[in-house]
Short mmCIF file of C-alpha atoms in Angstrom, two decimals:
data_model
loop_
_atom_site.label_atom_id
_atom_site.label_comp_id
_atom_site.label_asym_id
_atom_site.label_seq_id
_atom_site.Cartn_x
_atom_site.Cartn_y
_atom_site.Cartn_z
CA MET A 1 29.45 -34.97 -98.93
CA ASN A 2 28.33 -34.50 -102.14
CA ILE A 3 26.14 -37.53 -103.07
CA SER A 4 24.47 -37.46 -105.57
CA PRO A 5 26.08 -39.04 -108.83
CA ILE A 6 26.84 -36.76 -111.91
CA ARG A 7 27.42 -38.14 -114.96
CA THR A 8 30.55 -36.78 -116.99
CA VAL A 9 33.40 -37.50 -119.31
CA THR A 10 36.07 -39.60 -117.84
CA THR A 11 38.96 -37.60 -116.79
CA PHE A 12 41.77 -37.36 -115.13
CA LEU A 13 45.95 -36.15 -114.66
CA GLN A 14 49.05 -38.73 -113.84
CA ARG A 15 49.66 -37.90 -110.64
CA CYS A 16 53.28 -36.48 -109.90
CA ARG A 17 54.78 -36.64 -106.84
CA ASN A 18 57.23 -33.71 -105.07
CA VAL A 19 59.32 -35.46 -101.99
CA THR A 20 60.03 -32.15 -99.14
CA ARG A 21 62.50 -33.11 -95.86
CA MET A 22 61.42 -31.14 -92.66
CA SER A 23 63.56 -32.46 -89.58
CA SER A 24 64.58 -35.97 -91.07
CA CYS A 25 61.09 -36.26 -92.23
CA ILE A 26 59.53 -36.73 -95.74
CA HIS A 27 56.16 -34.88 -96.93
CA VAL A 28 54.75 -37.38 -100.00
CA ARG A 29 52.64 -34.44 -101.92
CA TYR A 30 50.51 -36.20 -105.08
CA ALA A 31 49.05 -33.67 -107.99
CA SER A 32 44.96 -33.43 -108.07
CA THR A 33 43.68 -35.82 -110.56
CA THR A 34 41.94 -32.64 -113.10
CA SER A 35 42.92 -33.76 -116.59
CA SER A 36 41.02 -35.40 -119.59
CA ASP A 37 43.97 -37.48 -121.25
CA GLY A 38 42.27 -40.44 -119.94
CA GLY A 39 45.43 -41.56 -118.55
CA GLY A 40 45.85 -44.83 -116.14
CA GLY A 41 43.25 -46.90 -114.97
CA PRO A 42 41.51 -49.32 -115.60
CA TYR A 43 42.68 -51.32 -111.67
CA ASP A 44 41.92 -55.12 -110.57
CA ILE A 45 40.86 -52.41 -107.22
CA ILE A 46 40.38 -49.52 -105.94
CA VAL A 47 40.61 -48.39 -101.98
CA VAL A 48 38.50 -45.19 -101.25
CA GLY A 49 39.90 -43.60 -98.48
CA GLY A 50 43.27 -41.66 -98.07
CA GLY A 51 43.35 -42.35 -94.70
CA ILE A 52 45.33 -44.79 -92.36
CA VAL A 53 43.58 -47.75 -92.33
CA GLY A 54 42.85 -47.52 -95.64
CA THR A 55 46.55 -46.85 -97.59
CA ALA A 56 47.74 -49.31 -95.43
CA THR A 57 45.64 -52.22 -96.85
CA ALA A 58 46.21 -50.48 -100.21
CA ARG A 59 49.96 -51.15 -99.13
CA GLU A 60 49.35 -54.83 -98.04
CA LEU A 61 47.95 -55.77 -100.97
CA LEU A 62 50.61 -54.27 -103.69
CA LEU A 63 52.80 -56.29 -100.70
CA ARG A 64 51.37 -60.06 -101.48
CA ASN A 65 50.80 -59.40 -105.43
CA PRO A 66 53.63 -56.47 -106.85
CA ASP A 67 51.38 -57.40 -110.46
CA LEU A 68 47.75 -55.57 -108.91
CA ARG A 69 46.69 -52.84 -110.37
CA LEU A 70 45.58 -50.83 -107.60
CA ALA A 71 44.66 -46.71 -107.03
CA VAL A 72 43.89 -44.86 -103.61
CA VAL A 73 41.08 -42.53 -104.31
CA GLU A 74 40.41 -40.07 -101.88
CA LYS A 75 37.95 -36.83 -101.53
CA GLU A 76 40.72 -34.28 -99.92
CA ASN A 77 43.90 -32.70 -101.14
CA LYS A 78 46.42 -34.46 -99.65
CA LEU A 79 45.92 -38.16 -97.12
CA ALA A 80 45.27 -38.53 -93.57
CA VAL A 81 43.45 -35.18 -93.19
CA HIS A 82 40.64 -35.97 -91.00
CA GLN A 83 40.54 -38.98 -88.01
CA SER A 84 43.72 -40.13 -89.33
CA GLY A 85 45.55 -36.09 -88.57
CA HIS A 86 43.00 -35.08 -85.86
CA ASN A 87 44.54 -37.72 -83.17
CA SER A 88 46.53 -37.83 -79.96
CA GLY A 89 49.89 -39.47 -81.80
CA VAL A 90 49.69 -42.13 -79.40
CA ILE A 91 50.79 -45.81 -80.08
CA HIS A 92 48.93 -47.41 -77.83
CA ALA A 93 49.77 -51.23 -76.35
CA GLY A 94 46.62 -52.98 -75.81
CA ILE A 95 45.59 -52.97 -72.30
CA TYR A 96 42.60 -51.93 -72.23
CA TYR A 97 40.46 -54.16 -74.74
CA LYS A 98 38.78 -57.76 -74.06
CA PRO A 99 40.91 -61.09 -74.41
CA GLY A 100 40.78 -62.69 -76.71
CA SER A 101 38.87 -59.65 -79.29
CA LEU A 102 39.85 -58.99 -82.11
CA LYS A 103 41.44 -56.00 -81.11
CA ALA A 104 43.71 -56.75 -78.73
CA LYS A 105 44.61 -59.41 -81.09
CA LEU A 106 45.33 -56.46 -84.09
CA CYS A 107 46.66 -54.03 -81.66
CA VAL A 108 49.54 -55.94 -79.01
CA GLU A 109 50.38 -56.78 -83.28
CA GLY A 110 50.29 -53.32 -84.85
CA LEU A 111 52.19 -52.24 -81.87
CA HIS A 112 54.94 -54.65 -82.87
CA LEU A 113 54.38 -54.14 -87.16
CA ALA A 114 54.21 -50.38 -86.58
CA TYR A 115 57.39 -49.72 -84.46
CA GLN A 116 59.22 -52.27 -87.28
CA PHE A 117 57.66 -50.04 -89.65
CA PHE A 118 58.92 -46.34 -87.76
CA ASP A 119 62.44 -48.64 -87.76
CA LYS A 120 62.54 -49.24 -91.18
CA GLU A 121 61.95 -46.14 -92.58
CA GLY A 122 63.25 -44.07 -90.17
CA ILE A 123 59.97 -41.82 -88.96
CA PRO A 124 61.20 -40.59 -85.75
CA TYR A 125 58.77 -41.11 -83.14
CA LYS A 126 59.49 -41.69 -79.17
CA LYS A 127 58.84 -44.69 -76.46
CA CYS A 128 58.10 -42.30 -73.53
CA GLY A 129 55.39 -44.97 -72.31
CA LYS A 130 51.97 -44.87 -70.29
CA LEU A 131 51.06 -44.63 -66.89
CA ILE A 132 47.36 -46.14 -66.02
CA VAL A 133 47.20 -44.26 -62.14
CA ALA A 134 44.60 -45.41 -59.85
CA VAL A 135 43.89 -41.82 -58.02
CA GLU A 136 42.15 -43.51 -55.10
CA ASP A 137 42.01 -47.07 -53.83
CA ALA A 138 38.14 -47.03 -54.75
CA GLU A 139 39.77 -47.36 -58.32
CA ILE A 140 42.34 -50.31 -57.69
CA PRO A 141 40.10 -53.21 -58.11
CA ARG A 142 39.50 -51.82 -61.89
CA LEU A 143 42.92 -50.96 -62.76
CA MET A 144 44.03 -54.88 -61.04
CA ASP A 145 41.16 -55.96 -63.84
CA LEU A 146 42.72 -53.82 -66.53
CA TYR A 147 46.50 -55.34 -65.82
CA ASP A 148 45.22 -59.52 -65.25
CA ARG A 149 44.15 -57.97 -69.19
CA ALA A 150 46.83 -56.68 -69.77
CA LEU A 151 48.71 -59.70 -68.92
CA GLN A 152 46.20 -62.14 -71.03
CA ASN A 153 46.75 -59.78 -74.49
CA GLY A 154 50.37 -60.22 -73.70
CA VAL A 155 51.76 -56.46 -73.46
CA PRO A 156 55.34 -56.02 -73.24
CA ASP A 157 56.80 -55.55 -70.30
CA VAL A 158 53.61 -54.27 -68.36
CA GLU A 159 54.11 -53.61 -64.77
CA LEU A 160 52.34 -52.74 -61.62
CA ILE A 161 53.45 -50.74 -59.49
CA ASP A 162 52.85 -49.04 -56.18
CA GLY A 163 52.24 -45.17 -55.26
CA SER A 164 55.69 -44.51 -54.14
CA ARG A 165 57.00 -45.78 -58.08
CA ILE A 166 55.16 -43.12 -59.72
CA LYS A 167 57.88 -40.58 -59.30
CA GLU A 168 60.28 -42.48 -60.56
CA PHE A 169 58.21 -42.03 -63.91
CA GLU A 170 56.46 -39.50 -63.34
CA PRO A 171 57.63 -36.94 -60.97
CA TYR A 172 55.01 -34.80 -60.30
CA CYS A 173 52.29 -36.80 -60.26
CA ARG A 174 50.19 -38.36 -57.72
CA GLY A 175 48.06 -41.63 -57.53
CA VAL A 176 47.90 -44.86 -54.97
CA LYS A 177 49.02 -46.95 -57.74
CA ALA A 178 49.51 -47.50 -61.13
CA ILE A 179 49.90 -49.91 -64.40
CA TRP A 180 53.42 -48.96 -66.72
CA SER A 181 53.28 -49.58 -69.79
CA PRO A 182 57.03 -48.88 -70.94
CA HIS A 183 56.30 -49.68 -74.31
CA THR A 184 53.11 -47.36 -75.54
CA GLY A 185 54.56 -44.55 -77.04
CA ILE A 186 54.62 -41.44 -79.39
CA VAL A 187 54.12 -40.56 -83.24
CA ASP A 188 53.02 -38.68 -86.12
CA TRP A 189 50.16 -40.94 -87.61
CA ALA A 190 49.98 -38.31 -90.17
CA LEU A 191 53.03 -38.54 -91.57
CA VAL A 192 52.57 -41.95 -90.68
CA THR A 193 49.92 -42.43 -94.08
CA GLU A 194 52.52 -40.65 -95.95
CA TYR A 195 54.64 -43.29 -95.35
CA TYR A 196 52.29 -45.72 -96.16
CA GLY A 197 51.37 -43.58 -99.44
CA LYS A 198 55.04 -43.26 -100.34
CA ASN A 199 55.18 -47.24 -100.39
CA ILE A 200 52.12 -47.00 -102.66
CA LYS A 201 53.39 -45.26 -105.35
CA SER A 202 56.32 -47.07 -105.50
CA MET A 203 55.08 -50.28 -105.89
CA GLY A 204 53.21 -48.80 -108.32
CA GLY A 205 49.82 -47.76 -106.96
CA ASP A 206 48.53 -44.57 -108.20
CA ILE A 207 46.98 -42.12 -105.42
CA HIS A 208 43.70 -39.66 -106.87
CA LEU A 209 43.34 -36.48 -104.49
CA SER A 210 40.46 -34.34 -104.75
CA PHE A 211 38.00 -37.66 -105.81
CA PRO A 212 34.92 -37.53 -103.70
CA VAL A 213 33.13 -40.41 -104.44
CA THR A 214 29.56 -39.46 -105.54
CA GLY A 215 28.84 -43.30 -106.76
CA PHE A 216 29.26 -46.45 -108.08
CA GLU A 217 27.80 -48.51 -110.84
CA MET A 218 28.41 -50.61 -113.75
CA ALA A 219 29.25 -49.98 -116.84
CA PRO A 220 27.19 -49.58 -119.70
CA GLU A 221 26.00 -52.49 -121.37
CA ASN A 222 28.41 -51.81 -124.75
CA LYS A 223 31.33 -51.33 -122.81
CA ARG A 224 30.94 -54.65 -121.01
CA MET A 225 30.51 -56.66 -124.20
CA THR A 226 34.38 -55.94 -124.76
CA GLU A 227 36.61 -57.82 -122.89
CA GLU A 228 37.87 -55.14 -120.94
CA GLY A 229 34.39 -53.92 -120.35
CA LYS A 230 34.32 -57.77 -118.47
CA LYS A 231 36.90 -57.45 -116.79
CA TYR A 232 36.75 -53.99 -115.50
CA PRO A 233 33.09 -53.19 -114.81
CA VAL A 234 32.77 -51.38 -111.90
CA VAL A 235 32.29 -47.40 -111.77
CA VAL A 236 33.95 -45.40 -109.90
CA LYS A 237 31.94 -41.64 -109.89
CA SER A 238 33.08 -38.29 -108.20
CA ASN A 239 31.26 -35.40 -110.26
CA ASP A 240 33.50 -34.53 -112.88
CA LYS A 241 35.69 -38.00 -113.22
CA MET A 242 35.37 -41.56 -113.41
CA LEU A 243 38.24 -44.69 -112.29
CA GLN A 244 36.81 -47.93 -114.02
CA CYS A 245 37.77 -51.40 -111.53
CA SER A 246 37.07 -54.76 -111.30
CA TYR A 247 36.14 -54.33 -107.65
CA VAL A 248 36.43 -52.38 -104.55
CA LEU A 249 37.10 -50.78 -100.75
CA THR A 250 35.95 -48.12 -99.36
CA CYS A 251 37.71 -47.55 -95.75
CA GLY A 252 35.70 -44.22 -95.52
CA GLY A 253 36.10 -43.08 -91.62
CA LEU A 254 33.28 -40.55 -91.12
CA HIS A 255 31.94 -41.28 -94.25
CA SER A 256 31.49 -45.11 -94.04
CA ASP A 257 28.09 -45.25 -93.99
CA ARG A 258 27.04 -43.17 -96.83
CA LEU A 259 30.09 -45.02 -99.05
CA ALA A 260 27.81 -48.52 -98.04
CA ASN A 261 24.42 -46.68 -99.41
CA MET A 262 25.47 -45.41 -102.70
CA SER A 263 26.25 -49.48 -103.23
CA GLY A 264 22.62 -50.43 -101.77
CA TYR A 265 23.02 -50.97 -98.08
CA SER A 266 20.15 -50.79 -95.96
CA GLY A 267 21.28 -51.90 -92.28
CA ASP A 268 20.96 -50.76 -88.84
CA LYS A 269 24.42 -49.24 -88.39
CA GLN A 270 25.12 -45.34 -89.20
CA ILE A 271 27.76 -43.21 -88.48
CA LEU A 272 27.90 -40.87 -86.00
CA PRO A 273 30.70 -38.09 -85.13
CA PHE A 274 31.87 -37.57 -81.39
CA ARG A 275 34.28 -34.45 -81.48
CA GLY A 276 37.38 -34.55 -78.84
CA GLU A 277 38.48 -31.28 -77.97
CA TYR A 278 41.92 -31.02 -76.19
CA LEU A 279 43.63 -28.37 -73.63
CA LEU A 280 47.36 -27.05 -74.20
CA LEU A 281 50.13 -27.32 -71.24
CA LYS A 282 51.21 -23.64 -71.44
CA PRO A 283 55.33 -24.87 -72.61
CA GLU A 284 56.59 -23.01 -68.92
CA LYS A 285 54.84 -26.37 -67.82
CA ALA A 286 55.87 -28.83 -69.99
CA HIS A 287 58.29 -30.50 -67.87
CA MET A 288 56.07 -31.48 -65.67
CA ILE A 289 54.78 -34.33 -67.85
CA ARG A 290 57.49 -37.30 -69.08
CA GLY A 291 55.13 -39.88 -71.26
CA ASN A 292 50.92 -40.66 -71.48
CA ILE A 293 49.58 -40.45 -68.06
CA TYR A 294 45.83 -41.90 -68.33
CA PRO A 295 42.55 -42.19 -65.05
CA VAL A 296 41.26 -45.95 -64.83
CA PRO A 297 38.75 -45.52 -67.53
CA ASP A 298 35.56 -46.06 -65.68
CA PRO A 299 33.67 -48.76 -67.39
CA ARG A 300 29.67 -47.14 -67.07
CA PHE A 301 31.19 -45.06 -69.88
CA PRO A 302 32.33 -45.36 -73.50
CA PHE A 303 35.37 -43.43 -73.45
CA LEU A 304 38.38 -43.69 -71.72
CA GLY A 305 38.82 -40.29 -69.92
CA VAL A 306 40.53 -37.05 -69.44
CA HIS A 307 44.43 -38.05 -70.36
CA PHE A 308 47.73 -36.52 -70.78
CA THR A 309 49.50 -36.49 -74.00
CA PRO A 310 52.70 -36.00 -74.98
CA ARG A 311 53.36 -34.52 -78.66
CA MET A 312 56.20 -35.30 -81.08
CA ASN A 313 56.93 -31.19 -81.41
CA GLY A 314 57.35 -30.92 -77.33
CA ASP A 315 53.45 -29.83 -76.23
CA ILE A 316 51.51 -31.95 -74.29
CA TRP A 317 47.63 -31.98 -75.03
CA LEU A 318 44.66 -32.33 -72.26
CA GLY A 319 41.83 -34.09 -73.02
CA PRO A 320 39.68 -35.40 -74.92
CA ASN A 321 36.14 -34.64 -73.47
CA ALA A 322 33.74 -35.96 -76.18
CA VAL A 323 31.08 -34.11 -77.42
CA LEU A 324 28.31 -35.23 -80.33
CA SER A 325 29.57 -33.09 -83.34
CA LEU A 326 27.82 -30.88 -85.23
CA LYS A 327 28.89 -31.33 -88.53
CA ARG A 328 30.69 -34.87 -89.65
CA GLU A 329 33.94 -33.03 -90.12
CA GLY A 330 33.33 -30.27 -87.17
CA TYR A 331 36.48 -30.07 -85.64
CA ARG A 332 34.71 -26.59 -83.29
CA TRP A 333 30.80 -25.79 -82.75
CA ARG A 334 30.81 -23.11 -85.11
CA ASP A 335 31.12 -25.92 -87.57
CA ILE A 336 27.65 -26.82 -88.14
CA ASN A 337 25.97 -28.54 -91.49
CA LEU A 338 22.42 -29.04 -91.00
CA HIS A 339 21.86 -32.09 -92.82
CA ASP A 340 24.77 -33.95 -91.23
CA LEU A 341 22.63 -33.16 -87.71
CA TYR A 342 19.04 -33.43 -88.91
CA GLU A 343 20.50 -37.68 -90.25
CA ALA A 344 21.95 -37.84 -86.69
CA ILE A 345 19.18 -36.60 -84.16
CA THR A 346 16.14 -38.53 -86.42
CA PHE A 347 18.40 -41.37 -85.82
CA ARG A 348 16.83 -43.76 -83.43
CA GLY A 349 20.62 -45.36 -82.22
CA PHE A 350 21.03 -41.97 -81.51
CA GLN A 351 17.95 -41.02 -79.73
CA LYS A 352 18.37 -44.47 -77.30
CA LEU A 353 22.12 -43.14 -77.04
CA ALA A 354 21.51 -40.12 -75.59
CA LEU A 355 18.84 -41.27 -73.04
CA GLN A 356 20.99 -43.95 -71.56
CA TYR A 357 24.31 -41.24 -71.08
CA VAL A 358 22.25 -37.93 -70.48
CA SER A 359 23.55 -36.98 -67.38
CA PHE A 360 27.55 -38.14 -69.21
CA GLY A 361 26.38 -36.12 -72.57
CA PHE A 362 25.82 -33.13 -70.17
CA LYS A 363 28.68 -33.28 -68.06
CA GLU A 364 30.99 -33.35 -71.49
CA VAL A 365 29.21 -30.09 -73.33
CA MET A 366 29.84 -28.57 -69.80
CA ARG A 367 33.85 -29.19 -69.87
CA SER A 368 33.93 -28.21 -73.43
CA ILE A 369 32.19 -24.48 -72.43
CA PHE A 370 34.07 -24.53 -69.15
CA PRO A 371 37.52 -25.34 -69.16
CA SER A 372 38.39 -24.96 -65.66
CA LEU A 373 35.71 -27.90 -65.17
CA GLN A 374 38.86 -30.07 -67.43
CA VAL A 375 41.24 -28.83 -65.37
CA SER A 376 39.94 -29.70 -62.30
CA ILE A 377 39.94 -33.94 -63.36
CA LEU A 378 43.76 -32.86 -64.81
CA ARG A 379 44.28 -31.50 -60.96
CA LYS A 380 43.98 -35.31 -59.51
CA PHE A 381 46.70 -36.42 -60.77
CA ILE A 382 49.25 -33.47 -61.19
CA PRO A 383 48.29 -30.99 -58.84
CA GLU A 384 50.40 -28.10 -59.68
CA ILE A 385 48.46 -27.87 -62.82
CA SER A 386 46.12 -24.37 -62.51
CA ARG A 387 43.64 -22.81 -65.33
CA LYS A 388 46.49 -20.56 -66.61
CA ASP A 389 48.21 -23.01 -67.43
CA ILE A 390 46.00 -24.33 -70.19
CA THR A 391 45.20 -22.38 -73.40
CA ARG A 392 42.32 -24.29 -75.64
CA GLY A 393 43.97 -26.76 -78.25
CA PRO A 394 42.83 -28.47 -81.08
CA ALA A 395 40.27 -31.57 -81.59
CA GLY A 396 39.19 -34.33 -83.46
CA VAL A 397 36.08 -36.13 -84.82
CA ARG A 398 36.13 -39.70 -83.91
CA ALA A 399 33.64 -42.00 -86.10
CA GLN A 400 31.84 -43.90 -84.54
CA ALA A 401 29.35 -47.29 -85.76
CA LEU A 402 25.72 -47.02 -83.65
CA SER A 403 23.25 -50.02 -84.25
CA ILE A 404 19.98 -48.68 -84.20
CA ASP A 405 19.53 -49.89 -80.39
CA GLY A 406 21.38 -47.33 -79.09
CA SER A 407 24.55 -49.45 -78.95
CA LEU A 408 28.29 -48.61 -79.89
CA VAL A 409 30.20 -50.77 -82.35
CA ASP A 410 33.10 -52.30 -80.53
CA ASP A 411 33.95 -54.35 -83.46
CA PHE A 412 34.57 -54.00 -87.60
CA VAL A 413 32.37 -54.25 -89.90
CA PHE A 414 32.20 -55.66 -93.23
CA GLN A 415 29.70 -54.90 -95.17
CA ARG A 416 29.00 -56.34 -98.96
CA GLU A 417 25.38 -56.30 -100.82
CA VAL A 418 25.56 -59.67 -103.02
CA ASN A 419 22.38 -59.47 -103.87
CA CYS A 420 23.06 -55.97 -105.57
CA GLU A 421 24.96 -56.01 -108.86
CA VAL A 422 27.58 -53.39 -108.63
CA GLY A 423 27.30 -54.11 -104.93
CA SER A 424 28.82 -57.30 -104.70
CA ARG A 425 32.08 -55.78 -106.12
CA ILE A 426 32.05 -53.89 -103.30
CA LEU A 427 33.54 -53.97 -99.52
CA HIS A 428 33.05 -51.16 -97.01
CA CYS A 429 34.94 -51.86 -93.96
CA MET A 430 31.94 -49.35 -91.98
CA ASN A 431 33.79 -49.59 -88.69
CA ALA A 432 37.49 -49.67 -87.80
CA PRO A 433 37.47 -48.98 -84.01
CA SER A 434 40.11 -47.48 -81.98
CA PRO A 435 42.75 -48.24 -81.64
CA GLY A 436 43.26 -48.00 -85.50
CA ALA A 437 46.19 -46.45 -86.22
CA THR A 438 48.26 -48.39 -84.44
CA SER A 439 46.35 -51.37 -85.87
CA SER A 440 46.45 -49.74 -88.97
CA LEU A 441 49.04 -52.61 -90.27
CA ALA A 442 48.01 -55.51 -88.64
CA ILE A 443 44.23 -54.12 -89.72
CA ALA A 444 45.84 -54.57 -92.84
CA LYS A 445 46.31 -58.04 -93.05
CA MET A 446 43.15 -58.52 -91.30
CA ILE A 447 41.28 -56.27 -94.28
CA ALA A 448 44.09 -58.64 -97.02
CA ASP A 449 42.43 -61.59 -95.55
CA LYS A 450 38.50 -60.41 -96.53
CA LEU A 451 39.46 -58.94 -99.38
CA HIS A 452 40.84 -62.65 -100.75
CA GLU A 453 38.08 -64.16 -99.28
CA GLU A 454 36.00 -61.85 -101.06
CA PHE A 455 37.01 -61.68 -104.39
CA LYS A 456 39.23 -64.49 -104.16
CA LEU A 457 42.38 -61.01 -105.13
#
């Protein structure tokens, strides 16, 4: 991301939309804002970030106030390019999260809202269910704790099953006890994001693509003296383009801390990019997996562990691991950005985290280099799988907010610089933790409430 603002003439083009139907799915494409006709805007609010949280929130704002002049700006040439389009596609049920926590509430609420939205819009999905499997007796106490959490969180129809019943759900899986979650499912979250975008357009909102935000500033004094300037004093800059608005919400994912820095943020949190790499099960063995199969998570480590994930296209993903990405949007080891890497490793919070999890981190890197190490974990659940049955697969990069004390931020972070003129009009969503996609419609309601509280929108 270029973070150096460049002054130029305000330009952008009225977007057009092409809707194409492929396998009963709607794919929405928007033209980039490249003309110099000055059309569109100014806006009551601009949402920065065309991922699933930003578009869900924009949609919610328009549902609440159809007269709102709203635009979404996205630096890529389409929506959902990064986290929203590089994830496992799981619709989570809310099992893992601390009872009474915001994450637990939003996940369970989001699960119901998501299925309602899919049915209304005709978005393909599968309720294939999920097993969380204890493969040895030592894991049973942790599994029972998870089951208790699921009951307290109101996870629908969750069930504790003995090892003898595991094969009813997953014929090739072994284990001594498991949690069965029938409402866990799979969907293409990038497609869901496109539908959010379609809703935004249908309600009169604008979407500006190829619009990397390079800065925020107040309109020049002479322009602010006009009635329009008083109402829309914030300028959102993007290289050779500018848009004017009253308020801004940023949902920048992997760049959310940098967007906050543009409006004066000087806090103690920074985004750390973690890459999760998947293996692919060869098609001739795909019949062995019916739904999601997860391990019992180890509370000593911050991730859920390697699991089996079916995809809407019939693929079976195996993984992921978790390694530091050498670039904020680096999906391969050879994707390196020296600025991103230096920024990560010199952050005191990362240094403390690395020392705390040095053994865990080393094992994750080894599993990345030697897939057979990951296969040995998978074989605990499906013994019939061997190294020859897998190939390297896709990867995603997770935006993890990290505090300067080395702790991973596990809750939502909102930032507004009230002592800065431009910053006082910008609300930053700096952390929308997993399961952000499942919870997106519930998160959108929470952020819309927050915007009303902050800006009376």
